[in-house]
XYZ file of C-alpha atoms in Angstrom:
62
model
C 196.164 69.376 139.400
C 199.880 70.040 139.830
C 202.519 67.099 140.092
C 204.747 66.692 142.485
C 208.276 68.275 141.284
C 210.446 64.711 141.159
C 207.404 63.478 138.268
C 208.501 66.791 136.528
C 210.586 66.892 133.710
C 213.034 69.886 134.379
C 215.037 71.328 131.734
C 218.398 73.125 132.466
C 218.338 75.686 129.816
C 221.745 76.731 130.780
C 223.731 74.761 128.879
C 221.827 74.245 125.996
C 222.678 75.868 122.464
C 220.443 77.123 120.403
C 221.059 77.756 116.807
C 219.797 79.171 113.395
C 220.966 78.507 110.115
C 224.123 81.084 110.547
C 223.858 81.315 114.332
C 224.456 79.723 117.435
C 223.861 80.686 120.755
C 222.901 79.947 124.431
C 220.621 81.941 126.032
C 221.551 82.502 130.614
C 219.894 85.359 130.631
C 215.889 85.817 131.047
C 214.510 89.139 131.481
C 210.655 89.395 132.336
C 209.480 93.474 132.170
C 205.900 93.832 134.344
C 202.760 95.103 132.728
C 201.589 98.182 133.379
C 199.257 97.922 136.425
C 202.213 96.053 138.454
C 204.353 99.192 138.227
C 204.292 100.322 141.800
C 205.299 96.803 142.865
C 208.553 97.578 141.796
C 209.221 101.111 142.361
C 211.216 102.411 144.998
C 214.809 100.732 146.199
C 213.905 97.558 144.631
C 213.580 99.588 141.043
C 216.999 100.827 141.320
C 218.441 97.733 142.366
C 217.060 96.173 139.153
C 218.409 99.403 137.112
C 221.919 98.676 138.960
C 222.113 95.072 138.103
C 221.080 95.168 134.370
C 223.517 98.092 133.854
C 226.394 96.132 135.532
C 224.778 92.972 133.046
C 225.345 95.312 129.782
C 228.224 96.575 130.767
C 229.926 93.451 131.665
C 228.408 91.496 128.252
C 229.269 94.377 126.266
């Protein structure tokens, strides 16, 4: 049974660093790719919007 979302404990990921033992780093970005069989969900307009937008993303992060 779910709770109700004010019992939740939410996590704001976006301002929490991460680190290894010569790294540091904090992740803004999550990217979730669709199995196989959900493919035609996402062609069309909405597949090159997604194409646009994580071009744009590399470009601007370099």
């Amino acid at each position: 049974m779910f709770r109700p979302i004010a019992e939740r404990k939410v996590k704001c990921m976006a301002n929490q660093t991460n680190s290894l033992a010569h790294t540091k780093w904090v992740c803004k970005y999550h990217i979730v790719f669709t199995p196989k069989y959900r493919r035609k969900a996402i062609y069309g307009d909405l597949r090159k919007d997604i194409q646009e937008y994580i071009k744009t993303l590399c470009k601007y992060k370099g």
